PDB file of C-alpha atoms in Angstrom:
ATOM      1  CA  MET A 523     -14.258   5.048  16.102  1.00  0.00           C
ATOM      2  CA  LEU A 524     -10.851   7.158  14.996  1.00  0.00           C
ATOM      3  CA  ASN A 525     -10.332   8.939  18.304  1.00  0.00           C
ATOM      4  CA  GLN A 526      -7.586  11.304  19.309  1.00  0.00           C
ATOM      5  CA  GLU A 527      -5.213   8.823  20.846  1.00  0.00           C
ATOM      6  CA  LEU A 528      -5.489   6.828  18.176  1.00  0.00           C
ATOM      7  CA  MET A 529      -4.268   9.045  15.975  1.00  0.00           C
ATOM      8  CA  ASP A 530      -2.116  11.165  18.214  1.00  0.00           C
ATOM      9  CA  PHE A 531       0.024   7.552  17.844  1.00  0.00           C
ATOM     10  CA  LEU A 532      -0.478   7.436  14.150  1.00  0.00           C
ATOM     11  CA  GLN A 533       1.374  10.799  13.920  1.00  0.00           C
ATOM     12  CA  THR A 534       3.821  10.352  16.167  1.00  0.00           C
ATOM     13  CA  GLU A 535       7.188  10.002  14.023  1.00  0.00           C
ATOM     14  CA  THR A 536       8.811   6.110  13.757  1.00  0.00           C
ATOM     15  CA  ALA A 537      11.746   5.403  14.940  1.00  0.00           C
ATOM     16  CA  TRP A 538      14.675   4.507  13.062  1.00  0.00           C
ATOM     17  CA  ASN A 539      14.782   1.117  14.929  1.00  0.00           C
ATOM     18  CA  ASP A 540      10.859   0.111  14.314  1.00  0.00           C
ATOM     19  CA  LEU A 541      11.231   0.503  10.515  1.00  0.00           C
ATOM     20  CA  GLU A 542      11.369  -3.587   9.754  1.00  0.00           C
ATOM     21  CA  ASN A 543       8.300  -4.373  12.596  1.00  0.00           C
ATOM     22  CA  GLN A 544       5.487  -5.040  10.598  1.00  0.00           C
ATOM     23  CA  LYS A 545       3.766  -5.564  14.214  1.00  0.00           C
ATOM     24  CA  LEU A 546       3.779  -2.033  15.442  1.00  0.00           C
ATOM     25  CA  LEU A 547       0.558  -0.865  15.281  1.00  0.00           C
ATOM     26  CA  HIS A 548      -0.317  -4.331  17.584  1.00  0.00           C
ATOM     27  CA  GLU A 549       2.013  -3.430  19.697  1.00  0.00           C
ATOM     28  CA  PHE A 550      -0.194  -0.338  20.757  1.00  0.00           C
ATOM     29  CA  PRO A 551      -3.312  -1.687  22.795  1.00  0.00           C
ATOM     30  CA  GLN A 552      -5.625   1.088  21.743  1.00  0.00           C
ATOM     31  CA  PHE A 553      -5.411  -0.219  17.929  1.00  0.00           C
ATOM     32  CA  GLY A 554      -6.690  -3.392  18.679  1.00  0.00           C
ATOM     33  CA  LYS A 555      -9.204  -2.406  20.734  1.00  0.00           C
ATOM     34  CA  VAL A 556     -10.516  -0.338  18.133  1.00  0.00           C
ATOM     35  CA  VAL A 557      -9.958  -2.352  15.152  1.00  0.00           C
ATOM     36  CA  GLY A 558     -11.653  -5.095  17.101  1.00  0.00           C
ATOM     37  CA  GLU A 559     -15.034  -3.739  18.094  1.00  0.00           C
ATOM     38  CA  ALA A 560     -15.230  -2.058  14.481  1.00  0.00           C
ATOM     39  CA  ILE A 561     -14.711  -5.689  13.292  1.00  0.00           C
ATOM     40  CA  ARG A 562     -17.585  -7.162  16.124  1.00  0.00           C
ATOM     41  CA  ASN A 563     -19.664  -4.297  14.972  1.00  0.00           C
ATOM     42  CA  GLY A 564     -20.006  -4.825  11.317  1.00  0.00           C
ATOM     43  CA  GLU A 565     -18.865  -1.520  11.074  1.00  0.00           C
ATOM     44  CA  MET A 566     -15.021  -2.303   9.794  1.00  0.00           C
ATOM     45  CA  LEU A 567     -15.302  -0.891   6.212  1.00  0.00           C
ATOM     46  CA  GLN A 568     -16.867   2.336   8.050  1.00  0.00           C
ATOM     47  CA  PHE A 569     -13.533   2.442   9.906  1.00  0.00           C
ATOM     48  CA  SER A 570     -11.458   1.833   6.594  1.00  0.00           C
ATOM     49  CA  ARG A 571     -13.114   4.723   5.058  1.00  0.00           C
ATOM     50  CA  GLU A 572     -11.979   6.909   8.046  1.00  0.00           C
ATOM     51  CA  LEU A 573      -8.716   5.659   8.220  1.00  0.00           C
ATOM     52  CA  SER A 574      -8.071   6.254   4.713  1.00  0.00           C
ATOM     53  CA  GLU A 575      -8.785   9.489   4.596  1.00  0.00           C
ATOM     54  CA  GLU A 576      -6.890  10.437   7.458  1.00  0.00           C
ATOM     55  CA  LEU A 577      -3.112   8.837   5.406  1.00  0.00           C
ATOM     56  CA  ASP A 578      -1.566  11.883   4.638  1.00  0.00           C
ATOM     57  CA  CYS A 579      -1.483  12.877   7.958  1.00  0.00           C
ATOM     58  CA  MET A 580      -0.210  10.049   9.449  1.00  0.00           C
ATOM     59  CA  ASP A 581       3.398   9.143   9.741  1.00  0.00           C
ATOM     60  CA  ILE A 582       4.382   7.448   6.223  1.00  0.00           C
ATOM     61  CA  TYR A 583       5.663   4.102   7.952  1.00  0.00           C
ATOM     62  CA  LYS A 584       2.580   4.050  10.263  1.00  0.00           C
ATOM     63  CA  ALA A 585       0.370   5.051   7.352  1.00  0.00           C
ATOM     64  CA  SER A 586       1.567   2.307   5.084  1.00  0.00           C
ATOM     65  CA  LEU A 587       1.038  -0.784   8.415  1.00  0.00           C
ATOM     66  CA  VAL A 588      -2.427   0.965   8.615  1.00  0.00           C
ATOM     67  CA  SER A 589      -3.122   0.376   4.590  1.00  0.00           C
ATOM     68  CA  ASN A 590      -2.831  -3.352   4.969  1.00  0.00           C
ATOM     69  CA  PHE A 591      -6.232  -3.256   7.226  1.00  0.00           C
ATOM     70  CA  ILE A 592      -7.295  -0.923   4.579  1.00  0.00           C
ATOM     71  CA  GLY A 593      -6.887  -3.494   1.909  1.00  0.00           C
ATOM     72  CA  PHE A 594      -7.939  -6.404   4.038  1.00  0.00           C
ATOM     73  CA  ALA A 595     -11.459  -4.548   4.469  1.00  0.00           C
ATOM     74  CA  CYS A 596     -11.834  -3.921   0.780  1.00  0.00           C
ATOM     75  CA  GLU A 597     -10.728  -7.629   0.311  1.00  0.00           C
ATOM     76  CA  GLN A 598     -13.788  -8.581   2.719  1.00  0.00           C
ATOM     77  CA  THR A 599     -16.654  -6.631   1.764  1.00  0.00           C
ATOM     78  CA  GLU A 600     -15.310  -6.433  -2.013  1.00  0.00           C
ATOM     79  CA  ASN A 601     -16.220  -2.677  -1.533  1.00  0.00           C
ATOM     80  CA  THR A 602     -13.425  -0.147  -3.417  1.00  0.00           C
ATOM     81  CA  GLY A 603     -14.803   3.035  -1.789  1.00  0.00           C
ATOM     82  CA  ALA A 604     -11.611   3.875  -0.124  1.00  0.00           C
ATOM     83  CA  GLY A 605      -9.236   3.142  -3.385  1.00  0.00           C
ATOM     84  CA  LYS A 606      -8.664   6.809  -4.414  1.00  0.00           C
ATOM     85  CA  ASP A 607      -7.485   7.723  -0.752  1.00  0.00           C
ATOM     86  CA  ILE A 608      -4.709   4.878  -1.243  1.00  0.00           C
ATOM     87  CA  LEU A 609      -4.208   5.587  -4.757  1.00  0.00           C
ATOM     88  CA  ALA A 610      -3.172   9.221  -3.242  1.00  0.00           C
ATOM     89  CA  PHE A 611      -1.107   8.036  -0.447  1.00  0.00           C
ATOM     90  CA  PHE A 612       0.759   5.596  -3.328  1.00  0.00           C
ATOM     91  CA  SER A 613       1.272   8.398  -4.961  1.00  0.00           C
ATOM     92  CA  HIS A 614       3.231  10.583  -2.289  1.00  0.00           C
ATOM     93  CA  ALA A 615       5.233   7.388  -1.289  1.00  0.00           C
ATOM     94  CA  CYS A 616       6.126   6.225  -4.524  1.00  0.00           C
ATOM     95  CA  GLY A 617       7.592   9.392  -5.168  1.00  0.00           C
ATOM     96  CA  LEU A 618       9.329   9.197  -2.029  1.00  0.00           C
ATOM     97  CA  VAL A 619      10.991   5.659  -2.698  1.00  0.00           C
ATOM     98  CA  TYR A 620      11.435   7.079  -6.364  1.00  0.00           C
ATOM     99  CA  ASP A 621      13.867   9.992  -4.923  1.00  0.00           C
ATOM    100  CA  LEU A 622      15.677   7.914  -2.618  1.00  0.00           C
ATOM    101  CA  PHE A 623      16.586   5.225  -5.908  1.00  0.00           C
ATOM    102  CA  GLN A 624      17.815   8.452  -7.420  1.00  0.00           C
ATOM    103  CA  TYR A 625      20.015   9.522  -4.306  1.00  0.00           C
ATOM    104  CA  ILE A 626      21.138   6.232  -4.670  1.00  0.00           C
ATOM    105  CA  GLU A 627      22.319   5.916  -8.038  1.00  0.00           C
ATOM    106  CA  ALA A 628      23.455   9.231  -8.101  1.00  0.00           C
ATOM    107  CA  ASN A 629      25.851   8.491  -5.065  1.00  0.00           C
ATOM    108  CA  GLY A 630      26.807   4.980  -6.121  1.00  0.00           C
ATOM    109  CA  ASP A 631      25.947   3.137  -2.688  1.00  0.00           C
ATOM    110  CA  GLU A 632      23.453   0.605  -2.781  1.00  0.00           C
ATOM    111  CA  THR A 633      24.937  -0.852   0.715  1.00  0.00           C
ATOM    112  CA  ILE A 634      22.685   2.053   2.090  1.00  0.00           C
ATOM    113  CA  LEU A 635      19.875   0.184   2.280  1.00  0.00           C
ATOM    114  CA  GLU A 636      21.207  -2.126   4.776  1.00  0.00           C
ATOM    115  CA  ASN A 637      21.642   0.461   7.208  1.00  0.00           C
ATOM    116  CA  ARG A 638      18.120   1.694   8.516  1.00  0.00           C
ATOM    117  CA  GLU A 639      19.776   3.996  11.006  1.00  0.00           C
ATOM    118  CA  ALA A 640      22.053   5.327   8.340  1.00  0.00           C
ATOM    119  CA  LEU A 641      19.040   6.176   6.177  1.00  0.00           C
ATOM    120  CA  TYR A 642      17.264   7.290   8.376  1.00  0.00           C
ATOM    121  CA  HIS A 643      19.515  10.276   9.019  1.00  0.00           C
ATOM    122  CA  ILE A 644      19.803  10.373   5.737  1.00  0.00           C
ATOM    123  CA  ASN A 645      16.557  11.112   4.800  1.00  0.00           C
ATOM    124  CA  SER A 646      13.665   9.818   7.222  1.00  0.00           C
ATOM    125  CA  GLU A 647      10.652  10.307   4.925  1.00  0.00           C
ATOM    126  CA  TRP A 648      12.862   8.364   2.433  1.00  0.00           C
ATOM    127  CA  ALA A 649      13.186   5.755   4.771  1.00  0.00           C
ATOM    128  CA  LYS A 650      10.091   5.397   6.378  1.00  0.00           C
ATOM    129  CA  ALA A 651       8.537   5.385   2.715  1.00  0.00           C
ATOM    130  CA  TYR A 652      11.031   2.622   1.517  1.00  0.00           C
ATOM    131  CA  TYR A 653      10.355   0.113   4.634  1.00  0.00           C
ATOM    132  CA  GLY A 654       6.547   0.307   4.793  1.00  0.00           C
ATOM    133  CA  PHE A 655       6.331   0.282   0.781  1.00  0.00           C
ATOM    134  CA  ASN A 656       6.019  -3.945  -0.099  1.00  0.00           C
ATOM    135  CA  ILE A 657       2.864  -3.610   2.122  1.00  0.00           C
ATOM    136  CA  LEU A 658       1.632  -0.409   1.020  1.00  0.00           C
ATOM    137  CA  CYS A 659       2.013  -2.325  -2.573  1.00  0.00           C
ATOM    138  CA  ILE A 660       0.196  -5.269  -1.595  1.00  0.00           C
ATOM    139  CA  SER A 661      -2.655  -3.194  -0.355  1.00  0.00           C
ATOM    140  CA  VAL A 662      -3.049  -1.225  -3.346  1.00  0.00           C
ATOM    141  CA  MET A 663      -3.185  -4.267  -5.028  1.00  0.00           C
ATOM    142  CA  ALA A 664      -6.445  -5.391  -3.310  1.00  0.00           C
ATOM    143  CA  PHE A 665      -8.328  -2.057  -4.704  1.00  0.00           C
ATOM    144  CA  LEU A 666      -6.533  -2.528  -8.686  1.00  0.00           C
ATOM    145  CA  SER A 667      -7.683  -5.926  -8.963  1.00  0.00           C
ATOM    146  CA  ARG A 668     -11.300  -5.150  -8.151  1.00  0.00           C
ATOM    147  CA  ASN A 669     -11.603  -1.464  -9.669  1.00  0.00           C
ATOM    148  CA  ALA A 670     -11.304  -0.950 -13.184  1.00  0.00           C
ATOM    149  CA  ASP A 671     -11.881   2.771 -12.950  1.00  0.00           C
ATOM    150  CA  LEU A 672      -9.131   2.992 -10.274  1.00  0.00           C
ATOM    151  CA  ARG A 673      -6.550   0.740 -12.367  1.00  0.00           C
ATOM    152  CA  ALA A 674      -7.600   4.119 -15.446  1.00  0.00           C
ATOM    153  CA  GLU A 675      -6.589   6.446 -11.970  1.00  0.00           C
ATOM    154  CA  LEU A 676      -3.302   4.978 -11.898  1.00  0.00           C
ATOM    155  CA  SER A 677      -2.614   5.046 -14.937  1.00  0.00           C
ATOM    156  CA  ALA A 678      -3.707   8.686 -15.357  1.00  0.00           C
ATOM    157  CA  MET A 679      -1.022   9.526 -12.986  1.00  0.00           C
ATOM    158  CA  ASP A 680       1.915  11.514 -13.067  1.00  0.00           C
ATOM    159  CA  ILE A 681       4.076   8.712 -11.994  1.00  0.00           C
ATOM    160  CA  SER A 682       3.948   5.673 -14.139  1.00  0.00           C
ATOM    161  CA  ARG A 683       7.754   6.598 -15.223  1.00  0.00           C
ATOM    162  CA  GLN A 684       8.562   6.576 -11.510  1.00  0.00           C
ATOM    163  CA  MET A 685       6.607   3.070 -10.908  1.00  0.00           C
ATOM    164  CA  GLN A 686       8.275   1.357 -13.778  1.00  0.00           C
ATOM    165  CA  TYR A 687      12.074   2.760 -12.944  1.00  0.00           C
ATOM    166  CA  LEU A 688      11.420   0.730  -9.353  1.00  0.00           C
ATOM    167  CA  ALA A 689      10.176  -2.177 -10.421  1.00  0.00           C
ATOM    168  CA  GLU A 690      12.932  -2.642 -13.869  1.00  0.00           C
ATOM    169  CA  GLU A 691      15.763  -0.486 -12.703  1.00  0.00           C
ATOM    170  CA  THR A 692      16.329  -1.007  -9.295  1.00  0.00           C
ATOM    171  CA  PRO A 693      17.955  -3.394  -7.131  1.00  0.00           C
ATOM    172  CA  ASP A 694      15.851  -6.651  -5.960  1.00  0.00           C
ATOM    173  CA  THR A 695      14.980  -5.821  -2.392  1.00  0.00           C
ATOM    174  CA  PRO A 696      11.681  -6.827  -0.367  1.00  0.00           C
ATOM    175  CA  CYS A 697      10.635  -3.775  -0.047  1.00  0.00           C
ATOM    176  CA  LEU A 698      10.290  -3.623  -3.802  1.00  0.00           C
ATOM    177  CA  ARG A 699       9.008  -6.820  -4.452  1.00  0.00           C
ATOM    178  CA  SER A 700       5.782  -5.976  -5.136  1.00  0.00           C
ATOM    179  CA  ILE A 701       5.873  -2.914  -7.182  1.00  0.00           C
ATOM    180  CA  HIS A 702       6.352  -4.940 -10.253  1.00  0.00           C
ATOM    181  CA  TYR A 703       2.549  -6.210 -10.160  1.00  0.00           C
ATOM    182  CA  VAL A 704       1.373  -2.492  -8.921  1.00  0.00           C
ATOM    183  CA  ASN A 705       3.111  -1.230 -12.350  1.00  0.00           C
ATOM    184  CA  ASP A 706       1.804  -3.837 -14.942  1.00  0.00           C
ATOM    185  CA  MET A 707      -2.081  -3.344 -13.386  1.00  0.00           C
ATOM    186  CA  GLN A 708      -1.724   0.182 -14.802  1.00  0.00           C
ATOM    187  CA  TYR A 709      -1.625  -0.842 -18.446  1.00  0.00           C
ATOM    188  CA  THR A 710      -4.532  -3.251 -17.096  1.00  0.00           C
ATOM    189  CA  CYS A 711      -7.959  -1.035 -17.198  1.00  0.00           C
ATOM    190  CA  GLY A 712     -10.413  -2.594 -18.993  1.00  0.00           C
ATOM    191  CA  LYS A 713     -12.987  -5.090 -18.576  1.00  0.00           C
ATOM    192  CA  LEU A 714     -14.142  -8.200 -20.648  1.00  0.00           C
ATOM    193  CA  LYS A 715     -17.487 -10.277 -20.400  1.00  0.00           C
ATOM    194  CA  LEU A 716     -16.882 -13.676 -21.762  1.00  0.00           C
ATOM    195  CA  LEU A 717     -19.487 -16.326 -21.894  1.00  0.00           C
ATOM    196  CA  VAL A 718     -18.562 -19.689 -20.025  1.00  0.00           C
ATOM    197  CA  LEU A 719     -20.729 -22.767 -21.302  1.00  0.00           C
ATOM    198  CA  ASP A 720     -20.849 -26.055 -19.946  1.00  0.00           C
ATOM    199  CA  PRO A 721     -22.458 -28.789 -21.798  1.00  0.00           C
ATOM    200  CA  GLN A 722     -22.017 -31.785 -19.563  1.00  0.00           C
ATOM    201  CA  ARG A 723     -23.779 -29.774 -17.147  1.00  0.00           C
ATOM    202  CA  LYS A 724     -26.087 -27.848 -19.234  1.00  0.00           C
ATOM    203  CA  LYS A 725     -25.047 -24.777 -17.733  1.00  0.00           C
ATOM    204  CA  ASP A 726     -23.593 -20.917 -18.358  1.00  0.00           C
ATOM    205  CA  PHE A 727     -22.528 -17.967 -16.970  1.00  0.00           C
ATOM    206  CA  LEU A 728     -20.976 -14.889 -17.388  1.00  0.00           C
ATOM    207  CA  LEU A 729     -17.418 -14.151 -16.416  1.00  0.00           C
ATOM    208  CA  LEU A 730     -15.926 -10.593 -15.948  1.00  0.00           C
ATOM    209  CA  GLN A 731     -12.344 -10.612 -16.922  1.00  0.00           C
ATOM    210  CA  THR A 732      -9.840  -7.655 -17.033  1.00  0.00           C
ATOM    211  CA  ILE A 733      -8.225  -6.458 -20.026  1.00  0.00           C
TER     212      ILE A 733
END
């Protein structure tokens, strides 16, 4: 399903003026065609896994957009098999965004965030990671909220300080809106079974709660 034409597109560097275009993938007909076929043929999960294995080979902004589909597949199937690939890509992106804000802090110029072209010319990888970061964080949450092992893996990664910094010590921008949730999830690693009783209906059930 993941053909060379599509991979060539996903590996092509995103231009600065496309960095806020969240519909960029859908402007490439081959992407919509392959996704549609995968869904119709019941192969959405398989295709999402193929994509997740190639995230590190893609342009980082396009990969962040691709993560949205991978997260959607996780939500639809409750399958978190792509979680390790998503976390690995998130760790890379998180490091780039962290480096960007370290640069901003050192230079005392937050206005660079309002100028996509200028930021792109300073460091295109920073720019692409930053503008795709909120989408990626939302996709990461699809996996973390469903798998305690992935939450434990996140907490064991060497990016806790970076996540905390981005969540608590940076300007309030739309691209960082969801890092707060990912940061909090690294401390939510366990499972707790609760017995819920309904005396009126004389029924009970077990509820699995994350702690």
